[in-house]
Amino acid sequence: MNFNDSEIVASILNTQGYGATRNVEEADLVLLNTCSIREKAEQTVRQRLTTFKKTKQQKPGFLVGVLGCMAERLKSKFLEEEKLVDLVVGPDAYRTLPALIEEAGTGQKAINVLLSREETYGDISPVRLDSNGVTAFVSIMRGCNNMCTFCVVPFTRGRERSRDPYSILAEATDLFERGYREVTLLGQNVDSYYFVDESKDETITFASLLERVAGISPLLRVRFSTSHPKDITDEVLHAMARHENICNYIHLPVQSGSTRVLQLMNRTYTREWYMKKVDRIREILPDCAISTDVITGFCTETEEDHQDTMSIMEYAKYDLAYMFAYSERPGTLAARRYQDDVPEDVKKRRLAEIVALHRGHSHESMQKEVGKTVKVLVEGTSKKSDEQLFGRTDQNKVAVFDKGDLQKGDYVMVKIDDCTAGTLIATVVGRC
Ligand code: SAH
Ligand code: SF4
């Protein structure tokens, strides 16, 4: 999401004559787009800021700005405590960047961290940064209304709002016409996408948005992230089943396998409810890959709760999992209500246990592909060899295969011969 926000910022700045560079020496302005989700993310930003110290001393007029969630969370404190920062701009204030840059250029500290109930940047066409020309992100909503107790997002990104579906369709169509072959629809909670088109007296839900984007062309793959287990509907699953180009992949963060902990997290589902959701996905979409996010060591988590997380992972056998030790974030409901009482070494040990368990599941999930013939969208040259290309299967698994006369953006049928922990080794068997 931050990556896509940076593309929106690049587009706003382009209209002011700014271009992007990979070389800091060449830059007049550096903007760091930041994440506050865990303390580690914030530490990384602070370290990064110090690397610009020298350039700042050597180059008069060189400006450094902090964007995103950390800017929103720390507000003017950032300007006071970090002498290296000239601008602080929250996620809903990017349109004011040109004026803020001008202000900062005169030596004043520039800040705008106002959150908005309406801003979606819907009319801004993002400049694709670092693009492979094949896959792109499209934001469909901003903010979050969920209030999971561990999470800082509702405070840093504000209330949930959905982007006008016509601007989403226009952006995806334009990408397709420019040769892109995959869009990922982004939101903190895509299943609660909701737009009322008053002119047509029509309500557009996520399922109907998904179908409309899929309808642009059968050659345009559609992915989405993230689904909240409480909100993903059968309509979405049926839409996925109906359209071959909506990829069989769902990111369904579980966070914990213990109903008691889930309640403390305010996730609003129980262990059993989540398991039924997994069953439902497998029933309607037998080939669907499922990934997840897990937090270990949330406040009051016992060994028994931890075992519940292990057993739900065993049940779901995730294809991919992002696993984290709980990191208390100031201002969140958990920070205010509960004590961060699981010792760091226990959090880390539990994390290591779930990582090890998942490694086995991920290996099984890769092994299951061996022998199959599947369709892959070619995305670029393999990291290991110029003679090989890589692409992704419908289920988001990376496959590598010989280049032949294939191009980025082609669809190709490959037979999976073997696999490593993260890659399928394949042979091209035909064009699509
Ligand atoms: N909107 C998405 C999550 C966005 S944050 C959703 O609801 O699934 C991505 C992940 O970071 C979360 O799913 C959670 O697993 C993790 N996370 C969020 N806050 C955290 C915290 N305080 N400590 C550790 N992990 C956290
Ligand atoms: Fe955070 Fe929960 Fe919203 Fe996801 S759904 S962004 S975890 S509050």
Coordinates of C-alpha atoms and ligand atoms in Angstrom, one line a residue, residues 144 146-148 150-151 153-154 188 228 267, ligand 2:
C144 CA -9.8 1.1 8.3
N146 CA -12.0 -2.3 12.3
M147 CA -10.1 -1.4 15.5
C148 CA -8.2 -4.6 16.0
F150 CA -3.1 -4.4 18.4
C151 CA -3.2 -2.3 15.3
V153 CA -3.6 1.6 11.2
P154 CA -7.0 3.1 12.2
Q188 CA -6.8 -2.8 4.4
H228 CA -10.7 -9.8 6.7
R267 CA -11.0 -9.7 15.5
Ligands
SF4_2 FE1 -5.4 -3.2 11.4 FE2 -7.4 -4.8 11.9 FE3 -7.7 -2.8 10.2 FE4 -6.2 -4.8 9.5 S1 -8.4 -4.9 9.9 S2 -5.7 -2.6 9.3 S3 -5.3 -5.4 11.4 S4 -7.4 -2.6 12.4

